Coordinates of C-alpha atoms in Angstrom, one line a residue:
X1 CA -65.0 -107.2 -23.6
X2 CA -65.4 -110.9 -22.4
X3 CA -64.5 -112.1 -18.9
X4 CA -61.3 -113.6 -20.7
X5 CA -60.0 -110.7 -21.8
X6 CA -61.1 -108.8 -18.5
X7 CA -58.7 -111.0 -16.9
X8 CA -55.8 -110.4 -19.9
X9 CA -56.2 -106.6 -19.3
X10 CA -56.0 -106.8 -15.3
X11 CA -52.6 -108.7 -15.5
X12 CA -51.5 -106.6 -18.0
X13 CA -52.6 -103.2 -16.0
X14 CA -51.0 -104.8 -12.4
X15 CA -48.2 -106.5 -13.4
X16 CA -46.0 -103.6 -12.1
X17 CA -47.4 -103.7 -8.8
X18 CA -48.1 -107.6 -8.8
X19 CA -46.6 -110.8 -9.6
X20 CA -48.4 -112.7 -11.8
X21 CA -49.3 -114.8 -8.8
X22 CA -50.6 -112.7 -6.8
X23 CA -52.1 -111.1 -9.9
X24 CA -54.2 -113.8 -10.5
X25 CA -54.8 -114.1 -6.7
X26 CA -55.9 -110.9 -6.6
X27 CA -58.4 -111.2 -9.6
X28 CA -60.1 -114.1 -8.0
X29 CA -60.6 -112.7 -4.6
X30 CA -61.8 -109.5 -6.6
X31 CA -64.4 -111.4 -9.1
X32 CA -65.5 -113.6 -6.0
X33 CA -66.4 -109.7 -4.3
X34 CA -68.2 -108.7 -7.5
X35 CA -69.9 -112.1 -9.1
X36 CA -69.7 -114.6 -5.8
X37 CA -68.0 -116.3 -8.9
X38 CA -65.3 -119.3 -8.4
X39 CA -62.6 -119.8 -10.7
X40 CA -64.7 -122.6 -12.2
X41 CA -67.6 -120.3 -12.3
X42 CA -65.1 -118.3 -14.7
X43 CA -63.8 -120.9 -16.7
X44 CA -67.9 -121.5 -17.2
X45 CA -68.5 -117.6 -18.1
X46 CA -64.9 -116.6 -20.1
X47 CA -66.7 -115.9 -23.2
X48 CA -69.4 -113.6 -21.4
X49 CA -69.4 -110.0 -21.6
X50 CA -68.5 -108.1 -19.1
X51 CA -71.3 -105.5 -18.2
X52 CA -70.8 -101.6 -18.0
X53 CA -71.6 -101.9 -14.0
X54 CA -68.4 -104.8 -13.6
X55 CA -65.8 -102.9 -15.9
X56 CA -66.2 -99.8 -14.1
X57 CA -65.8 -101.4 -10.6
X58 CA -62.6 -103.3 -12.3
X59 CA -61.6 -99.9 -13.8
X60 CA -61.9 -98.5 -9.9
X61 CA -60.2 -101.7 -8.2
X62 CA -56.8 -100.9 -10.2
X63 CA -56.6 -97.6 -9.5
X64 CA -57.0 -98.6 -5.8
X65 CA -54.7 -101.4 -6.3
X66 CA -52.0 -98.7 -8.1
X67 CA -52.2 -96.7 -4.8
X68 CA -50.5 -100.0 -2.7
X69 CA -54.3 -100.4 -1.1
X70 CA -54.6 -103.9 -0.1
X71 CA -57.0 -105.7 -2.5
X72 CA -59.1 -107.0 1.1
X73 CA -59.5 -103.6 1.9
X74 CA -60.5 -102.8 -1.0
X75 CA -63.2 -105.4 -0.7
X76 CA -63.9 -104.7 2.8
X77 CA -63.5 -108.6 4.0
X78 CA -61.2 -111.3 3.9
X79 CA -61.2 -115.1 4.5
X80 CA -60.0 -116.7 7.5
X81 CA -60.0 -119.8 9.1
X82 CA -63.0 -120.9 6.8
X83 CA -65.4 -117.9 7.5
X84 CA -65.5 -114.0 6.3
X85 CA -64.2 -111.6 8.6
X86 CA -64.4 -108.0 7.6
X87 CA -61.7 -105.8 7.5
X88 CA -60.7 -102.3 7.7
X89 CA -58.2 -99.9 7.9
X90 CA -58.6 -99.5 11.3
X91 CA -56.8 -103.5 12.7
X92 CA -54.6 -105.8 10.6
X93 CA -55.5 -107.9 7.8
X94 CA -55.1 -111.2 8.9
X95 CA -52.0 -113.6 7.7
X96 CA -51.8 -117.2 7.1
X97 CA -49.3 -117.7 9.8
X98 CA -52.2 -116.4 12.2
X99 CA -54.6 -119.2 11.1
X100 CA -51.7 -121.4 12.1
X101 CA -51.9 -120.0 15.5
X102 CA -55.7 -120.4 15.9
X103 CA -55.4 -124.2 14.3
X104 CA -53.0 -125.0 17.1
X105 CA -54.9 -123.9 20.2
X106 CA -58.0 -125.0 18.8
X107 CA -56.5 -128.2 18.1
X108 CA -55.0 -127.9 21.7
X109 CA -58.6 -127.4 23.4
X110 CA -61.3 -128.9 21.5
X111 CA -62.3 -131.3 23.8
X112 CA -62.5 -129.3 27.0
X113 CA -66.2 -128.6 28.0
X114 CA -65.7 -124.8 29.6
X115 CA -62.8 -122.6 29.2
X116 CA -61.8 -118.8 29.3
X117 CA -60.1 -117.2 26.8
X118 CA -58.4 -114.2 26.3
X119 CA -57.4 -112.2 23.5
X120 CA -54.8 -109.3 23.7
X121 CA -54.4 -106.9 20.9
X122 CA -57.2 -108.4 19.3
X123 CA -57.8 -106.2 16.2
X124 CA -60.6 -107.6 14.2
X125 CA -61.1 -110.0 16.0
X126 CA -60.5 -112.6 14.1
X127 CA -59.0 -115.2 16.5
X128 CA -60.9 -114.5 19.2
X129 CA -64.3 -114.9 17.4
X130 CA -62.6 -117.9 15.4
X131 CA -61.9 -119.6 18.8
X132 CA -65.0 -118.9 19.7
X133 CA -66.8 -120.7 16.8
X134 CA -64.8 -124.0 17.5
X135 CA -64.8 -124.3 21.3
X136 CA -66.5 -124.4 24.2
X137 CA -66.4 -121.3 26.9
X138 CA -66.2 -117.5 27.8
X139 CA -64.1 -115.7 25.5
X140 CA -62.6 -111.9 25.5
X141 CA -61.3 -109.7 23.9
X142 CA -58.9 -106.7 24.9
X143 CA -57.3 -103.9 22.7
X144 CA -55.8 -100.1 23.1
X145 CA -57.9 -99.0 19.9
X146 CA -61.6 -97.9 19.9
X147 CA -61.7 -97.8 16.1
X148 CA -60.1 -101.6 16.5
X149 CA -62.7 -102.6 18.7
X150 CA -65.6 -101.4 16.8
X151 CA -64.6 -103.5 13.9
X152 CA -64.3 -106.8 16.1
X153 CA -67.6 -106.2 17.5
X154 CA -69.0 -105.7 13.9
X155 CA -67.2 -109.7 13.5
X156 CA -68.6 -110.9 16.7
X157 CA -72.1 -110.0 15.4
X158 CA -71.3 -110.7 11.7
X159 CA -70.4 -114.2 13.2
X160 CA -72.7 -114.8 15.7
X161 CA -70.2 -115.0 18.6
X162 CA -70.6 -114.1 22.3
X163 CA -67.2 -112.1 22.7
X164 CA -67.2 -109.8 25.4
X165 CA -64.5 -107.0 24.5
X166 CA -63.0 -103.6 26.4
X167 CA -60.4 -101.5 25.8
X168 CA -57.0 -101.7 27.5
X169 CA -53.7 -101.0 27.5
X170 CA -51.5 -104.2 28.3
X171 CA -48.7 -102.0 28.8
X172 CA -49.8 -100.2 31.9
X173 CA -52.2 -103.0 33.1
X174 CA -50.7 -105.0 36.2
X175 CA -53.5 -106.9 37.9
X176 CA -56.6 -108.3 37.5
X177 CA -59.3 -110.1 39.1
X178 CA -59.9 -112.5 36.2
X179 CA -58.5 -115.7 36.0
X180 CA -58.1 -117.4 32.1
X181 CA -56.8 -120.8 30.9
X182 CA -56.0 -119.5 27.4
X183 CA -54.3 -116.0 26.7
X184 CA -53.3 -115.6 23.0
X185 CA -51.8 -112.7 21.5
X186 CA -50.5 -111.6 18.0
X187 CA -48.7 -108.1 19.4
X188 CA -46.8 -105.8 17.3
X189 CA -43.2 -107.2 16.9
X190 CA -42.0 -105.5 13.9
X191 CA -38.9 -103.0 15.2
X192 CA -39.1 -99.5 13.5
X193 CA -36.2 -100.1 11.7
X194 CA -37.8 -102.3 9.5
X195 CA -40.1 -99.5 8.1
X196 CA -37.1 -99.1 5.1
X197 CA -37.6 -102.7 3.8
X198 CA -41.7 -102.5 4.2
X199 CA -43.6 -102.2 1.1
X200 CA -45.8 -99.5 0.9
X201 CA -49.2 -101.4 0.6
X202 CA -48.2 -102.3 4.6
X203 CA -47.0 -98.8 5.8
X204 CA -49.7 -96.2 4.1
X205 CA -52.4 -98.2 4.7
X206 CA -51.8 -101.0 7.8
X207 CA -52.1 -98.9 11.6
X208 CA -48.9 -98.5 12.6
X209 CA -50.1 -99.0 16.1
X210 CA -50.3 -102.3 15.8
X211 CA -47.0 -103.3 13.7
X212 CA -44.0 -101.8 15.5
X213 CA -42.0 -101.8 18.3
X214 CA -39.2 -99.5 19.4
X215 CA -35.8 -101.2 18.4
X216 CA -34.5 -100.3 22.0
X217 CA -37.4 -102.7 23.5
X218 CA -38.8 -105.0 20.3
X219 CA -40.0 -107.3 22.8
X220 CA -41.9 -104.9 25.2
X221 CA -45.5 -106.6 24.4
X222 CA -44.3 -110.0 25.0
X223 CA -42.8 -109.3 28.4
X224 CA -45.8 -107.1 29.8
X225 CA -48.2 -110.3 28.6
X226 CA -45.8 -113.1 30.3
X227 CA -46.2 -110.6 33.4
X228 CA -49.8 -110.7 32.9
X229 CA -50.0 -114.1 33.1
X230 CA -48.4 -115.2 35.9
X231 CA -50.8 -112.9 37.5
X232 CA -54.1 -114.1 35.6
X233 CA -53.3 -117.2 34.3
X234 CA -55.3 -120.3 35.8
X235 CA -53.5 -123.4 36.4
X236 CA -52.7 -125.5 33.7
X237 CA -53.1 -122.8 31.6
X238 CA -51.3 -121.6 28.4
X239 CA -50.1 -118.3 26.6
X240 CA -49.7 -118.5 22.9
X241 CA -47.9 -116.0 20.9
X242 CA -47.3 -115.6 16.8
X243 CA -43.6 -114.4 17.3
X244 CA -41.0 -112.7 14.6
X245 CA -39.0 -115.3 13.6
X246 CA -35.9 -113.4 14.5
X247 CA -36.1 -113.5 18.2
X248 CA -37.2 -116.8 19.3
X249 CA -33.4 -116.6 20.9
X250 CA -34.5 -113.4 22.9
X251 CA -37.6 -114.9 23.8
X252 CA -35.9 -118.5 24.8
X253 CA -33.6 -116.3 27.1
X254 CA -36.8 -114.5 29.0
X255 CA -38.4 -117.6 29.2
X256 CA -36.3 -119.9 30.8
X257 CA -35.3 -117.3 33.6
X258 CA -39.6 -118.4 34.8
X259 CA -38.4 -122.2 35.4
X260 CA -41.8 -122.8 33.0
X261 CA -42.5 -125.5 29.9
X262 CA -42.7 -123.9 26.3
X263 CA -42.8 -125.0 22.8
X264 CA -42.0 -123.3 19.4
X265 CA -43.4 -124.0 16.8
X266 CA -42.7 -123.3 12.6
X267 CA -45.4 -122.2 10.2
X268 CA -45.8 -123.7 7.1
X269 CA -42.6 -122.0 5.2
X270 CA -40.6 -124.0 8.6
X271 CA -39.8 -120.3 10.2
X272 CA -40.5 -119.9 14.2
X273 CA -43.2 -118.5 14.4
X274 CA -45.5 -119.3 17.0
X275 CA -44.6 -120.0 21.2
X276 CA -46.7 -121.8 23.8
X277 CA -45.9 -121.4 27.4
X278 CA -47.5 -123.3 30.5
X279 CA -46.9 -124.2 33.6
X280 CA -46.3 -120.5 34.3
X281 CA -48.5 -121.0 37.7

């Protein structure tokens, strides 16, 4: 079997699982785990045959795939923001609209020479060690999951970043004795009622830990952080938040009961998204 005919017979074997988009998405990002290979390293080989070794790890990543496992666990990493982050089980795998997020604080505070920076319900890490390969500063890291945390420490080493993270509740934390100019935060947002229109690759395999929200309260985490930071927040300093894009309402409503400045912001498919607020302090 060539590498052209591989590719025929992986469509052909997803397609009732996969569009052919994401089919083809999913092939690349699977041949790139086995060869390294770009698509242009594919269009180079097409003709080749495929090895016994390559067939039977194909064979094995559709059978995964057939369960609803997503293809990144599968592979055990993922890209984001221009660097490999591994990924588990364990924490999220990270989203496009999340890369947003990091683009517009990093864009934010480039130029500053120090800075502190925290991350609540940081998962794998991966904004907090992304912000912390494109500024300048201290940077943390705070989550209720051990198993979480163990996977963004693997990151932070993976990446070389001095992250410095501990374990937390947010919920039941009132007051601290550090001060940060940054806190950013992708909490869970997604109200349990939502499990019924969820596809499956999300709810057997994603923590639910760090997806849903009671529908009584959906914005619990976002009120315990913007408590947080009036406590912690430095002045001048900023919360960001990626938000559901069916309660930046909700959120408008909390807000302007602080007499603060904020900002949404739409992702790339012109949904709200993301929130800054400053001038909390």
């Amino acid at each position: 079997m060539t590498y052209e005919i591989l590719l025929k017979s992986f469509l052909k074997q997803t397609k009732s699982i996969l569009d052919e988009r994401e089919g083809l998405a999913t092939f690349w990002i699977m041949l790139f785990h086995l060869n390294k290979w770009s698509r242009i390293q594919f269009e180079m080989n097409r003709k080749k045959t495929v090895d016994s070794e390559n067939l039977n790890a194909v064979n094995a990543f559709v059978i995964r795939l057939k369960t609803g496992e997503p293809v990144h666990y599968i592979t055990g990493k993922t890209e984001f923001y221009g660097v490999t982050h591994l990924v588990n089980r364990n924490a999220l795998i990270p989203r496009p609209e999340t890369e947003e997020l990091v683009d517009w604080i990093v864009s934010d505070n480039k130029l500053k020479k120090t800075q502190s920076v925290l991350d609540i319900g940081t998962g794998s890490g991966c904004i907090i060690n992304s912000l912390a390969l494109n500024l300048n500063g201290r940077f943390y890291g705070l989550d209720v999951s051990n198993d979480a945390l163990s996977l963004a420490k693997a990151n932070s080493k993976a990446l070389e970043t001095t992250v410095h993270f501990f374990i937390k509740n947010i919920l039941n934390t009132q007051d601290t004795s550090d001060k940060f100019d940054t806190i950013v935060s992708n909490p869970p947002y997604i109200p349990v009622s939502d499990k019924k229109s969820m596809g499956s690759n999300v709810l057997d395999f994603e923590p639910e830990l760090a997806l849903f929200v009671p529908n009584t309260d959906p914005l619990i985490f976002y009120k315990a952080i913007i408590n947080f930071g009036l406590k912690s927040l430095n002045m001048q300093g900023c919360i960001y938040f990626e938000i559901h894009e069916n309660y930046s309402s909700d959120l408008k409503t909390i807000i302007d009961k602080l007499n603060c400045k904020y900002l949404f912001k739409k992702d790339m498919q012109g949904k709200d998204r993301m929130l800054k607020i400053w001038d909390l302090v």
